Coordinates of C-alpha atoms in Angstrom, one line a residue:
M193 CA -6.1 14.7 37.7
P194 CA -8.2 14.4 40.9
Q195 CA -6.8 15.8 44.2
I196 CA -7.5 15.0 47.8
I197 CA -8.3 18.1 49.9
E198 CA -9.5 18.7 53.5
I199 CA -12.6 20.8 53.5
P200 CA -14.3 22.3 56.6
E201 CA -18.0 22.0 57.2
R202 CA -20.1 24.4 55.1
Y203 CA -23.5 25.9 55.8
Y204 CA -26.2 26.1 53.1
V205 CA -29.8 26.4 52.3
G206 CA -31.5 24.1 49.9
I207 CA -34.4 22.3 48.5
R208 CA -34.6 18.5 48.3
A209 CA -36.5 16.4 45.7
T210 CA -36.8 12.9 44.5
I211 CA -36.2 12.9 40.7
T212 CA -34.9 10.8 37.9
M213 CA -32.2 11.7 35.4
A214 CA -34.9 12.7 33.0
T215 CA -36.6 15.0 35.5
F216 CA -33.5 16.6 36.9
N217 CA -34.9 20.1 36.0
V218 CA -37.5 19.6 38.7
V219 CA -34.8 20.4 41.3
A220 CA -32.4 22.4 39.1
D221 CA -35.0 24.9 38.1
R222 CA -35.5 25.8 41.8
L223 CA -32.0 27.4 42.3
G224 CA -33.4 30.8 41.4
E225 CA -36.0 30.4 44.0
I226 CA -33.3 29.7 46.6
F227 CA -31.3 32.8 45.6
A228 CA -34.5 34.9 45.8
W229 CA -35.4 33.4 49.2
L230 CA -31.9 34.4 50.5
A231 CA -32.2 37.9 49.1
E232 CA -35.6 38.5 50.8
R233 CA -33.9 37.7 54.1
G234 CA -30.8 39.8 53.5
A235 CA -28.5 36.8 53.4
A236 CA -25.8 36.6 50.8
P237 CA -24.6 33.4 49.0
D238 CA -21.1 32.3 49.9
G239 CA -20.1 30.6 46.7
G240 CA -21.7 29.0 43.7
P241 CA -24.8 26.8 43.7
F242 CA -24.5 23.1 43.9
F243 CA -26.3 19.8 43.7
R244 CA -25.8 17.4 46.5
F245 CA -26.6 13.8 45.6
L246 CA -27.9 11.8 48.6
V247 CA -29.2 8.6 47.0
I248 CA -28.4 7.6 43.4
D249 CA -30.0 5.0 41.3
M250 CA -29.1 6.0 37.7
E251 CA -31.9 3.7 36.3
G252 CA -34.4 4.8 38.9
D253 CA -34.8 7.6 41.5
L254 CA -32.3 10.0 42.8
L255 CA -32.6 12.0 46.1
V256 CA -31.0 15.3 45.3
E257 CA -30.6 18.7 46.9
A258 CA -30.2 22.0 45.1
G259 CA -28.3 24.2 47.4
V260 CA -26.6 27.6 47.9
P261 CA -23.8 28.0 50.4
V262 CA -24.0 30.7 53.1
A263 CA -21.3 32.0 55.4
A264 CA -23.3 31.5 58.6
P265 CA -26.3 29.4 59.5
V266 CA -29.7 30.6 58.2
A267 CA -33.0 29.2 59.5
G268 CA -35.0 27.4 56.9
E269 CA -38.6 28.0 56.1
G270 CA -41.2 26.2 54.0
D271 CA -39.5 24.1 51.3
V272 CA -36.2 25.8 51.9
Y273 CA -34.2 24.2 54.7
A274 CA -30.9 24.9 56.4
G275 CA -28.2 22.2 56.2
V276 CA -24.5 21.6 56.7
I277 CA -22.1 19.9 54.3
P278 CA -19.9 17.7 56.5
A279 CA -16.2 18.4 56.9
G280 CA -13.7 15.8 55.8
R281 CA -11.3 14.7 53.2
Y282 CA -12.7 15.0 49.7
V283 CA -11.6 13.8 46.2
T284 CA -12.1 16.8 44.0
E285 CA -11.9 17.4 40.2
T286 CA -12.7 20.4 38.1
H287 CA -14.5 20.0 34.8
F288 CA -14.6 22.6 32.1
G289 CA -17.5 22.0 29.8
H290 CA -21.2 21.0 29.5
P291 CA -22.8 19.4 32.6
D292 CA -23.9 16.5 30.4
Q293 CA -20.2 15.5 30.2
L294 CA -20.0 15.0 34.0
I295 CA -20.9 11.3 33.8
G296 CA -17.6 10.6 32.2
V297 CA -15.7 12.8 34.7
V298 CA -17.4 11.0 37.6
G299 CA -16.5 7.6 36.1
A300 CA -12.9 8.7 35.7
V301 CA -12.7 10.0 39.3
R302 CA -14.3 6.8 40.7
G303 CA -11.8 4.7 38.7
W304 CA -8.9 6.8 39.9
A305 CA -10.0 6.5 43.5
K306 CA -10.3 2.7 43.1
E307 CA -6.7 2.6 41.7
Q308 CA -5.5 4.6 44.7
G309 CA -7.3 2.2 47.2
L310 CA -9.6 5.0 48.4
A311 CA -13.1 4.4 49.7
F312 CA -15.9 7.0 49.4
D313 CA -18.4 7.9 52.2
M314 CA -21.0 5.8 50.4
T315 CA -22.9 2.6 51.0
T316 CA -24.9 0.6 48.5
E317 CA -28.5 -0.2 49.5
A318 CA -31.4 -1.7 47.7
D319 CA -32.6 1.7 46.5
G320 CA -29.1 2.8 45.2
E321 CA -25.9 4.4 46.5
H322 CA -26.3 6.4 49.7
W323 CA -23.7 9.2 49.8
G324 CA -22.5 11.1 52.9
S325 CA -21.4 14.0 50.7
R326 CA -21.3 14.0 46.9
L327 CA -21.4 17.5 45.3
E328 CA -21.4 19.2 41.9
I329 CA -20.5 22.9 42.5
Y330 CA -21.2 25.3 39.7
K331 CA -18.5 28.0 39.5
T332 CA -19.8 29.7 36.3
H333 CA -22.8 32.0 36.6
P334 CA -25.2 31.2 33.7
E335 CA -26.1 34.8 33.1
E336 CA -22.5 35.7 32.7
Q337 CA -21.7 32.7 30.5
P338 CA -24.8 31.3 28.8
D339 CA -22.7 28.8 26.8
M340 CA -22.8 25.6 28.9
N341 CA -19.9 24.2 27.0
K342 CA -17.7 26.9 28.8
W343 CA -18.9 26.2 32.3
E344 CA -16.6 25.3 35.2
I345 CA -18.0 22.6 37.5
E346 CA -16.2 21.2 40.5
I347 CA -17.1 17.7 41.8
Q348 CA -16.4 16.8 45.4
F349 CA -16.8 13.3 46.9
R350 CA -16.1 12.8 50.6
L351 CA -13.9 9.9 51.5
A352 CA -14.8 7.4 54.2

C-alpha cells in the first residue's frame, strides 16, 4: 500500500535525454558513466541510482534523467550536470520485481492517490505530463542481483 512521506531536498548528478519507451536504454545505459564520473572526482554516491521523469508522453517522447544521489553538491561538467530533487510530501511505493512491471504499479499508485483526493505536482500540457518530481529509485545493485525479477524499486511522486 502506498505511503505519504516527507522527504528533504536531495543533491544528485545526472544526464538528461529525450527518449521514447522503446529507446529507454539510451538514458539507462549511461548510469555506469555517471558512477565513473563521480569516482574520477572522488565523490561517492549517496544511495541507489534513479530515473527522474520530467515530461511523459507514453505514446511519444519522454524527457528523463538518469541520476545518482550525492551527499553534498557536486559541480557538473560536460553532459553530467548537478541537480536537486525538491523537498516535499511524496507518495511512495516499493515494488519487488522486474522493472517492466512498474507500469501496473504506477497505475495502482495513481488510482490510490485519486481515491484519497490527492493531487500530484504535475500538469498536463500538449506534449505530455510535466512532473515536478517523479522518481524510480533502484535499490538493488544489478551486479549483486542480476535477476531483474528480484529487484527492489521504489517509486516516489511528489504531491502538489
